[in-house]
Amino acid sequence: MKTSFDSTGDVVLVTGGANGIGAALARAVGAAGGQAVVLDVAHSDALVGAPGVSQLRVDVADRDAVHGAVDAVVAEHGHVTGLVAGAAIQPRTAVADMDPDEWRKVLGVNLDGVVWACQAVLPSMVARRDGSIVLFTSGLAHMGRAEASAYAASKGALIPFAKSLAAEVAEHRVRVNVLAPGVVDTPQFRAANPDGAEREHWARTTGIGTPEDVVGPLLFLLSDAATMTGSTLSRDRSYPKE
């Protein structure tokens, strides 16, 4: 059974959407009749000309830049209905070798950047008494991984953050949920798992999904069908494609 969601009238911001899951979602929102605005430090040639998709170069760790970009989107489109905060970096560094600047950079993008994006979209959502915010966590938030301490810490922090924010804005009918997308074949995954044996391990134990596999759960959480807030939805395993 195939199910689609109508995005007509929706304006969805996607941080870190120049590639991977964010890019797949942006294309899906545009194809479903909505407007997706990608906020990323990178520019994607693959998204140029995609129906209903625009791009803004923004460093999500820069609070003023994020607020300015969201203000510009609201000025152009009138409102924001959804935010998918997917911008993240995942360097491989042992704790003993962690440079303070690298630690702050990871948390600046992966955690602070989410906070600034949420701050920026809330006025529009609260004014309309409607909105959906989706944050990305990771399985590493629960099990950790050698040389991934900063990434795991940042992703772990997003779950209680989302629950707290959900409690703050529930009276305004704004929903805040978290998605754990599972192991997905993205540029970030390939960079963090450069060894073929590592990729074989994930393929054997959890399966490796595609960015398009995550679009359905995201569209669900963005839609009115997801009558929940403060929840975490997990894609623990990808099943084989025929």
XYZ file of N, CA and C in Angstrom:
726
model
N 0.842 -1.186 0.000
C 0.000 0.000 0.000
C 0.882 1.243 0.000
N 0.580 2.186 -0.864
C 1.331 3.435 -0.922
C 0.466 4.562 -0.362
N 1.072 5.382 0.486
C 0.365 6.513 1.084
C 1.183 7.772 0.851
N 0.534 8.838 0.427
C 1.228 10.104 0.212
C 0.563 11.173 1.057
N 1.267 12.270 1.257
C 0.762 13.373 2.049
C 0.711 14.630 1.190
N -0.373 15.362 1.309
C -0.544 16.601 0.556
C 0.132 17.735 1.311
N 1.090 18.399 0.676
C 1.820 19.493 1.318
C 1.385 20.867 0.820
N 0.264 20.935 0.112
C -0.202 22.213 -0.423
C -0.342 23.251 0.695
N 0.276 24.394 0.497
C 0.214 25.461 1.485
C 1.274 25.385 2.560
N 2.012 24.282 2.613
C 3.044 24.122 3.629
C 4.334 24.835 3.215
N 5.010 25.399 4.191
C 6.346 25.966 3.999
C 7.240 25.273 5.021
N 8.127 24.430 4.524
C 8.943 23.588 5.392
C 10.408 23.979 5.264
N 11.034 24.313 6.380
C 12.460 24.602 6.403
C 13.221 23.310 6.698
N 14.287 23.077 5.951
C 15.095 21.874 6.128
C 16.539 22.304 6.322
N 17.047 22.183 7.551
C 18.447 22.528 7.758
C 19.313 21.339 7.380
N 20.452 21.630 6.759
C 21.320 20.557 6.294
C 20.724 19.783 5.138
N 19.932 20.460 4.322
C 19.202 19.759 3.272
C 19.845 19.776 1.900
N 21.127 20.119 1.809
C 21.766 20.169 0.495
C 22.000 18.782 -0.079
N 22.015 17.761 0.782
C 22.183 16.402 0.292
C 21.524 15.430 1.257
N 21.630 14.155 0.965
C 21.153 13.130 1.875
C 19.655 13.182 2.139
N 19.281 12.912 3.381
C 17.876 12.837 3.768
C 17.178 14.169 3.547
N 17.835 15.265 3.916
C 17.220 16.582 3.782
C 16.877 16.918 2.348
N 17.766 16.597 1.424
C 17.504 16.874 0.007
C 16.344 16.035 -0.503
N 16.299 14.760 -0.094
C 15.195 13.889 -0.508
C 13.875 14.422 0.017
N 13.869 14.894 1.257
C 12.643 15.457 1.833
C 12.230 16.729 1.111
N 13.187 17.609 0.830
C 12.866 18.865 0.149
C 12.198 18.598 -1.193
N 12.733 17.653 -1.949
C 12.123 17.315 -3.234
C 10.715 16.753 -3.046
N 10.526 15.945 -2.008
C 9.211 15.345 -1.760
C 8.185 16.392 -1.361
N 8.578 17.335 -0.532
C 7.663 18.407 -0.129
C 7.247 19.223 -1.343
N 8.221 19.576 -2.187
C 7.906 20.330 -3.399
C 7.002 19.552 -4.331
N 7.278 18.254 -4.487
C 6.469 17.423 -5.376
C 5.049 17.258 -4.858
N 4.869 17.374 -3.532
C 3.547 17.216 -2.923
C 2.791 18.536 -2.834
N 3.331 19.583 -3.464
C 2.619 20.857 -3.533
C 3.041 21.905 -2.535
N 4.040 21.608 -1.724
C 4.498 22.565 -0.731
C 5.725 23.334 -1.185
N 6.240 24.160 -0.296
C 7.466 24.910 -0.532
C 8.497 24.462 0.491
N 9.613 23.943 0.025
C 10.714 23.553 0.899
C 11.840 24.562 0.745
N 12.355 25.027 1.871
C 13.483 25.951 1.861
C 14.636 25.282 2.592
N 15.711 25.040 1.864
C 16.884 24.372 2.409
C 17.841 25.413 2.976
N 18.220 25.232 4.231
C 19.217 26.089 4.874
C 20.468 25.249 5.087
N 21.558 25.608 4.429
C 22.763 24.786 4.481
C 23.962 25.660 4.134
N 25.125 25.300 4.656
C 26.344 26.018 4.278
C 26.744 25.674 2.849
N 26.261 24.535 2.358
C 26.561 24.101 0.997
C 25.388 24.403 0.074
N 25.690 24.482 -1.213
C 24.660 24.677 -2.234
C 24.582 23.408 -3.075
N 23.374 22.928 -3.321
C 23.203 21.696 -4.085
C 22.757 22.000 -5.504
N 23.610 21.680 -6.470
C 23.218 21.826 -7.877
C 22.073 20.875 -8.217
N 22.009 19.741 -7.505
C 20.970 18.750 -7.795
C 19.576 19.257 -7.442
N 19.498 20.249 -6.563
C 18.193 20.794 -6.171
C 17.767 21.976 -7.024
N 18.679 22.485 -7.834
C 18.344 23.622 -8.689
C 17.268 23.193 -9.687
N 16.195 23.952 -9.724
C 15.110 23.646 -10.640
C 14.104 22.644 -10.113
N 14.358 22.071 -8.926
C 13.388 21.139 -8.344
C 12.127 21.912 -7.983
N 10.951 21.444 -8.384
C 9.707 22.175 -8.112
C 9.506 22.403 -6.621
N 9.212 23.651 -6.259
C 8.899 23.971 -4.879
C 10.064 23.930 -3.917
N 11.306 24.013 -4.435
C 12.491 23.951 -3.576
C 13.362 25.171 -3.805
N 13.746 25.837 -2.731
C 14.701 26.937 -2.813
C 15.793 26.714 -1.779
N 16.908 27.426 -1.944
C 18.049 27.223 -1.056
C 18.582 28.546 -0.545
N 19.012 28.546 0.724
C 19.682 29.688 1.327
C 20.960 29.186 1.987
N 22.066 29.881 1.731
C 23.322 29.499 2.383
C 23.323 30.045 3.808
N 23.315 29.145 4.771
C 23.242 29.528 6.179
C 24.080 28.568 7.016
N 24.879 29.120 7.906
C 25.579 28.332 8.914
C 24.662 28.263 10.129
N 24.116 27.084 10.423
C 23.121 26.991 11.494
C 23.706 27.289 12.862
N 25.027 27.225 13.000
C 25.652 27.561 14.277
C 25.642 29.063 14.544
N 25.332 29.856 13.529
C 25.278 31.314 13.635
C 23.832 31.726 13.912
N 23.547 32.053 15.147
C 22.171 32.352 15.542
C 21.579 33.496 14.735
N 22.318 34.566 14.557
C 21.798 35.720 13.818
C 21.493 35.348 12.367
N 22.356 34.536 11.763
C 22.138 34.127 10.373
C 20.883 33.277 10.252
N 20.664 32.385 11.201
C 19.476 31.527 11.167
C 18.209 32.364 11.316
N 18.200 33.253 12.297
C 17.020 34.094 12.504
C 16.768 34.986 11.292
N 17.830 35.519 10.706
C 17.665 36.351 9.523
C 17.095 35.583 8.350
N 17.566 34.356 8.160
C 17.070 33.536 7.055
C 15.598 33.189 7.244
N 15.216 32.832 8.452
C 13.814 32.491 8.712
C 12.924 33.718 8.554
N 13.391 34.859 9.013
C 12.622 36.094 8.813
C 12.393 36.353 7.330
N 13.414 36.096 6.514
C 13.283 36.307 5.070
C 12.274 35.334 4.464
N 12.273 34.097 4.943
C 11.314 33.103 4.445
C 9.893 33.515 4.809
N 9.682 33.958 6.039
C 8.344 34.388 6.470
C 7.903 35.612 5.678
N 8.838 36.535 5.414
C 8.490 37.722 4.632
C 8.070 37.347 3.217
N 8.701 36.321 2.652
C 8.378 35.916 1.282
C 7.133 35.041 1.195
N 7.000 34.105 2.116
C 5.935 33.102 2.009
C 4.795 33.310 2.999
N 4.987 34.191 3.956
C 3.908 34.513 4.893
C 3.925 33.723 6.182
N 4.507 32.537 6.198
C 4.513 31.721 7.398
C 5.476 30.546 7.213
N 5.673 29.827 8.299
C 6.416 28.568 8.278
C 5.544 27.533 8.968
N 5.335 26.395 8.320
C 4.512 25.347 8.917
C 5.333 24.195 9.472
N 6.551 24.011 8.964
C 7.347 22.878 9.407
C 8.826 23.177 9.457
N 9.502 22.530 10.362
C 10.961 22.596 10.456
C 11.488 21.181 10.635
N 12.417 20.798 9.781
C 13.153 19.550 9.961
C 14.613 19.930 10.152
N 15.103 19.751 11.371
C 16.457 20.177 11.718
C 17.405 18.998 11.538
N 18.021 18.939 10.372
C 18.875 17.799 10.052
C 20.344 18.122 9.927
N 20.719 19.383 10.039
C 22.134 19.745 9.886
C 22.968 19.115 10.998
N 24.033 18.432 10.623
C 24.896 17.794 11.613
C 26.242 17.470 10.987
N 27.251 17.396 11.829
C 28.574 16.959 11.405
C 29.005 15.824 12.326
N 29.853 14.945 11.807
C 30.232 13.744 12.556
C 31.704 13.425 12.340
N 32.604 14.193 12.937
C 34.027 13.858 12.817
C 34.355 12.616 13.635
N 35.423 11.942 13.274
C 35.871 10.751 13.999
C 37.120 11.137 14.789
N 36.942 11.377 16.090
C 38.055 11.783 16.942
C 37.914 11.134 18.310
N 38.992 10.558 18.823
C 38.987 9.971 20.160
C 38.901 11.078 21.205
N 38.300 10.767 22.340
C 38.153 11.761 23.399
C 39.519 12.300 23.824
N 40.512 11.430 23.919
C 41.840 11.855 24.356
C 42.468 12.859 23.401
N 42.024 12.836 22.148
C 42.597 13.717 21.134
C 41.680 14.890 20.777
N 40.562 14.993 21.487
C 39.570 16.007 21.127
C 40.090 17.414 21.386
N 40.077 18.215 20.324
C 40.449 19.619 20.440
C 39.229 20.413 20.903
N 39.398 21.372 21.820
C 38.250 22.141 22.293
C 37.466 22.808 21.171
N 38.155 23.285 20.150
C 37.458 23.932 19.032
C 36.592 22.939 18.268
N 37.098 21.707 18.102
C 36.314 20.697 17.398
C 35.076 20.312 18.209
N 35.262 20.134 19.528
C 34.120 19.819 20.398
C 33.041 20.894 20.279
N 33.461 22.147 20.373
C 32.487 23.254 20.308
C 31.846 23.342 18.928
N 32.616 23.013 17.878
C 32.046 23.077 16.535
C 30.947 22.038 16.353
N 31.191 20.807 16.826
C 30.182 19.755 16.700
C 28.913 20.142 17.446
N 29.055 20.568 18.702
C 27.878 20.960 19.462
C 27.252 22.233 18.901
N 28.072 23.103 18.318
C 27.541 24.329 17.729
C 26.608 24.052 16.565
N 26.969 23.077 15.724
C 26.117 22.712 14.585
C 24.988 21.796 15.020
N 25.336 20.706 15.719
C 24.380 19.636 15.988
C 23.368 19.962 17.072
N 23.743 20.813 18.021
C 22.849 21.121 19.141
C 22.428 22.584 19.129
N 23.397 23.497 19.170
C 23.043 24.922 19.150
C 22.252 25.268 17.896
N 22.666 24.720 16.756
C 21.972 25.025 15.505
C 20.517 24.626 15.532
N 20.202 23.526 16.221
C 18.806 23.106 16.363
C 18.042 24.107 17.225
N 18.657 24.538 18.317
C 17.999 25.501 19.204
C 17.699 26.794 18.458
N 18.680 27.303 17.696
C 18.466 28.573 16.989
C 17.362 28.435 15.938
N 17.325 27.308 15.247
C 16.283 27.101 14.236
C 14.904 27.028 14.884
N 14.809 26.321 16.002
C 13.524 26.236 16.704
C 13.082 27.614 17.178
N 13.995 28.357 17.765
C 13.669 29.726 18.197
C 13.113 30.543 17.046
N 13.752 30.425 15.899
C 13.412 31.289 14.774
C 12.040 30.986 14.183
N 11.637 29.710 14.164
C 10.359 29.367 13.535
C 9.176 29.486 14.476
N 9.408 29.473 15.769
C 8.296 29.437 16.717
C 7.345 30.638 16.618
N 7.824 31.868 16.428
C 6.860 32.977 16.352
C 5.818 32.781 15.265
N 6.213 32.313 14.092
C 5.258 32.090 13.017
C 4.291 30.968 13.370
N 4.818 29.886 13.928
C 3.964 28.748 14.263
C 2.992 29.083 15.390
N 3.490 29.753 16.414
C 2.635 30.115 17.546
C 1.537 31.070 17.101
N 1.877 32.027 16.232
C 0.879 32.990 15.758
C -0.243 32.300 14.996
N 0.091 31.250 14.247
C -0.905 30.527 13.458
C -1.554 29.393 14.255
N -1.007 29.099 15.443
C -1.454 27.960 16.251
C -1.408 26.668 15.428
N -0.270 26.495 14.768
C -0.095 25.302 13.938
C 1.374 25.192 13.556
N 1.919 24.002 13.662
C 3.298 23.810 13.233
C 3.840 22.486 13.712
N 4.833 21.997 12.991
C 5.467 20.738 13.350
C 6.975 20.879 13.226
N 7.670 20.493 14.284
C 9.126 20.519 14.317
C 9.612 19.089 14.470
N 10.565 18.697 13.628
C 11.130 17.343 13.698
C 12.644 17.461 13.837
N 13.180 16.819 14.859
C 14.614 16.809 15.098
C 15.153 15.404 14.831
N 16.414 15.320 14.428
C 17.051 14.027 14.177
C 17.920 13.612 15.358
N 17.680 12.422 15.870
C 18.615 11.829 16.809
C 19.325 10.686 16.095
N 19.989 9.837 16.847
C 20.766 8.746 16.260
C 20.815 7.591 17.242
N 20.984 6.385 16.711
C 21.193 5.237 17.584
C 22.423 5.396 18.453
N 23.387 6.197 17.993
C 24.592 6.423 18.786
C 24.296 7.198 20.059
N 23.147 7.858 20.120
C 22.761 8.564 21.339
C 22.561 7.598 22.493
N 22.241 6.343 22.168
C 21.973 5.342 23.203
C 23.126 4.371 23.402
N 23.860 4.069 22.325
C 24.892 3.039 22.459
C 26.308 3.580 22.327
N 26.462 4.824 21.863
C 27.784 5.394 21.707
C 28.592 4.684 20.643
N 29.780 5.202 20.433
C 30.700 4.589 19.470
C 32.078 5.205 19.653
N 33.099 4.400 19.540
C 34.457 4.926 19.639
C 34.659 6.024 18.604
N 35.280 7.104 19.018
C 35.618 8.240 18.168
C 34.384 9.007 17.680
N 33.259 8.860 18.385
C 32.040 9.591 18.011
C 31.405 10.251 19.226
N 32.209 10.590 20.229
C 31.659 11.088 21.492
C 30.899 12.405 21.327
N 31.448 13.330 20.562
C 30.793 14.631 20.406
C 29.471 14.479 19.658
N 29.486 13.688 18.597
C 28.257 13.461 17.827
C 27.209 12.774 18.684
N 27.608 11.714 19.398
C 26.660 10.979 20.233
C 26.093 11.869 21.328
N 26.942 12.684 21.942
C 26.472 13.583 23.002
C 25.457 14.591 22.463
N 25.748 15.136 21.300
C 24.839 16.140 20.726
C 23.500 15.519 20.359
N 23.515 14.305 19.821
C 22.265 13.650 19.426
C 21.473 13.184 20.640
N 22.178 12.755 21.694
C 21.495 12.369 22.914
C 20.788 13.531 23.576
N 21.381 14.709 23.503
C 20.801 15.890 24.146
C 19.505 16.331 23.482
N 19.320 15.980 22.209
C 18.149 16.465 21.483
C 16.849 15.816 21.947
N 16.910 14.618 22.521
C 15.683 13.955 22.953
C 15.046 14.681 24.138
N 15.752 14.935 25.231
C 15.132 15.707 26.317
C 14.848 17.153 25.924
N 15.665 17.702 25.027
C 15.366 19.054 24.541
C 14.018 19.080 23.849
N 13.767 18.099 22.975
C 12.494 18.057 22.247
C 11.322 17.873 23.199
N 11.469 17.003 24.194
C 10.396 16.795 25.160
C 10.093 18.081 25.924
N 11.128 18.799 26.297
C 10.939 20.054 27.032
C 10.271 21.114 26.161
N 10.753 21.254 24.918
C 10.150 22.227 24.013
C 8.704 21.849 23.708
N 8.441 20.566 23.530
C 7.069 20.117 23.262
C 6.138 20.540 24.385
N 6.602 20.436 25.625
C 5.778 20.839 26.767
C 5.540 22.348 26.774
N 6.533 23.105 26.326
C 6.409 24.569 26.332
C 5.410 25.074 25.298
N 5.322 24.408 24.146
C 4.523 24.953 23.039
C 3.263 24.155 22.744
N 2.965 23.143 23.546
C 1.777 22.322 23.294
C 0.501 23.162 23.306
N 0.417 24.130 24.199
C -0.793 24.951 24.283
C -1.007 25.780 23.021
N 0.037 25.955 22.238
C -0.072 26.703 20.978
C -0.276 25.774 19.780
N -0.485 24.498 20.035
C -0.742 23.507 18.994
C 0.459 23.341 18.047
N 1.636 23.507 18.614
C 2.873 23.247 17.875
C 3.448 21.934 18.388
N 3.731 21.017 17.472
C 4.236 19.698 17.830
C 5.751 19.626 17.628
N 6.400 18.905 18.532
C 7.853 18.719 18.460
C 8.152 17.242 18.665
N 8.686 16.607 17.648
C 9.000 15.185 17.729
C 10.412 14.918 17.226
N 10.874 13.730 17.489
C 12.236 13.325 17.135
C 12.171 12.083 16.266
N 13.028 12.036 15.263
C 13.139 10.861 14.404
C 14.563 10.316 14.467
N 14.660 9.027 14.724
C 15.932 8.317 14.579
C 15.874 7.597 13.242
N 16.548 8.091 12.219
C 16.354 7.566 10.857
C 17.005 6.215 10.600
N 17.803 5.721 11.542
C 18.505 4.474 11.300
C 19.740 4.689 10.437
N 20.328 3.620 9.984
C 21.534 3.698 9.155
C 21.109 3.958 7.714
N 21.558 5.093 7.190
C 21.125 5.534 5.864
C 22.360 5.888 5.041
N 22.343 5.516 3.787
C 23.473 5.750 2.888
C 23.487 7.206 2.436
N 24.153 8.041 3.222
C 24.284 9.467 2.935
C 25.769 9.819 2.861
N 26.112 11.000 2.349
C 27.520 11.408 2.353
C 28.118 11.404 3.757
N 27.334 11.800 4.765
C 27.843 11.792 6.141
C 28.128 10.370 6.614
N 27.232 9.437 6.310
C 27.460 8.042 6.701
C 28.714 7.499 6.030
N 28.882 7.782 4.743
C 30.045 7.253 4.034
C 31.343 7.857 4.571
N 31.307 9.137 4.949
C 32.506 9.765 5.497
C 32.850 9.206 6.874
N 31.822 8.906 7.665
C 32.051 8.379 9.010
C 32.366 6.890 9.008
N 32.096 6.209 7.896
C 32.346 4.771 7.777
C 33.113 4.489 6.486
N 34.349 4.960 6.415
C 35.088 4.850 5.154
C 35.543 3.434 4.842
N 35.604 2.576 5.842
C 36.084 1.222 5.648
C 34.959 0.331 5.123
N 35.250 -0.435 4.101
C 34.244 -1.326 3.534
C 33.716 -2.331 4.536
N 34.574 -2.761 5.474
C 34.151 -3.714 6.489
C 33.123 -3.093 7.424
N 33.277 -1.790 7.709
C 32.291 -1.107 8.549
C 30.934 -1.068 7.871
N 30.937 -0.737 6.601
C 29.666 -0.680 5.874
C 29.030 -2.068 5.779
N 29.873 -3.089 5.614
C 29.352 -4.458 5.575
C 28.724 -4.831 6.917
N 29.337 -4.372 8.012
C 28.776 -4.629 9.343
C 27.375 -4.048 9.454
N 27.201 -2.793 9.037
C 25.888 -2.165 9.135
C 24.895 -2.819 8.185
N 25.339 -3.183 7.009
C 24.448 -3.848 6.057
C 23.949 -5.176 6.610
N 24.819 -5.876 7.338
C 24.471 -7.191 7.874
C 23.596 -7.078 9.130
N 23.847 -6.072 9.967
C 23.176 -6.014 11.273
C 21.884 -5.193 11.264
N 21.877 -4.081 10.572
C 20.682 -3.213 10.596
C 20.105 -2.971 9.210
N 20.877 -3.264 8.198
C 20.498 -2.847 6.854
C 20.856 -1.386 6.653
N 21.118 -1.016 5.428
C 21.448 0.377 5.099
C 20.341 0.907 4.197
N 19.629 1.891 4.695
C 18.531 2.467 3.932
C 18.994 3.556 2.988
N 18.071 4.068 2.206
C 18.331 5.200 1.321
C 17.669 6.440 1.908
N 18.116 7.636 1.505
C 17.442 8.841 1.992
C 15.943 8.834 1.713
N 15.548 8.295 0.580
C 14.124 8.261 0.233
C 13.321 7.397 1.205
N 13.970 6.415 1.846
C 13.280 5.569 2.811
C 12.796 6.369 4.023
N 13.434 7.489 4.302
C 13.118 8.267 5.499
C 12.060 9.337 5.210
N 11.789 9.580 3.940
C 10.855 10.652 3.572
C 9.459 10.392 4.122
N 8.969 9.156 4.009
C 7.626 8.845 4.482
C 7.424 9.161 5.953
N 8.305 8.653 6.855
C 8.174 9.002 8.265
C 8.237 10.504 8.525
N 9.075 11.216 7.776
C 9.166 12.670 7.961
C 7.886 13.367 7.527
N 7.346 12.985 6.375
C 6.094 13.592 5.916
C 4.959 13.308 6.898
N 4.975 12.122 7.471
C 3.973 11.788 8.490
C 4.097 12.719 9.691
N 5.307 12.873 10.224
C 5.498 13.712 11.403
C 5.192 15.178 11.118
N 5.397 15.617 9.886
C 5.078 16.990 9.517
C 3.581 17.203 9.328
N 2.847 16.138 9.084
C 1.429 16.257 8.741
C 0.542 16.275 9.975
N -0.717 16.657 9.768
C -1.696 16.644 10.851
C -2.039 15.229 11.290
N -1.648 14.236 10.493
C -1.915 12.844 10.880
C -1.138 12.455 12.131
N -0.013 13.125 12.381
C 0.820 12.810 13.543
C 0.318 13.597 14.751
N -0.731 13.121 15.358
C -1.312 13.808 16.517
C -0.558 13.407 17.779
N 0.712 13.741 17.814
C 1.555 13.416 18.963
C 2.644 14.465 19.076
N 3.184 14.598 20.273
C 4.278 15.539 20.474
C 5.154 15.039 21.615
N 6.426 15.397 21.564
C 7.377 14.928 22.564
C 7.761 13.473 22.393
N 7.505 12.914 21.213
C 7.748 11.489 20.965
C 8.989 11.284 20.101
N 9.504 10.066 20.161
C 10.618 9.676 19.306
C 10.193 8.489 18.451
N 10.339 8.645 17.155
C 10.016 7.588 16.200
C 11.326 7.025 15.664
N 11.475 5.717 15.747
C 12.741 5.094 15.346
C 12.563 4.158 14.158
N 13.449 4.312 13.181
C 13.581 3.332 12.104
C 14.802 2.480 12.461
N 14.558 1.389 13.160
C 15.676 0.622 13.687
C 16.370 -0.230 12.622
N 15.611 -0.598 11.603
C 16.204 -1.507 10.613
C 15.591 -1.244 9.242
N 16.398 -1.350 8.221
C 15.921 -1.249 6.838
C 15.758 -2.655 6.292
N 14.649 -2.884 5.571
C 14.428 -4.217 5.009
C 14.944 -4.257 3.566
N 15.263 -5.457 3.091
C 15.855 -5.575 1.740
C 14.888 -5.094 0.669
N 15.423 -4.479 -0.364
C 14.616 -4.038 -1.507
C 14.573 -5.161 -2.537
N 13.440 -5.302 -3.172
C 13.331 -6.313 -4.224
C 13.691 -5.700 -5.561
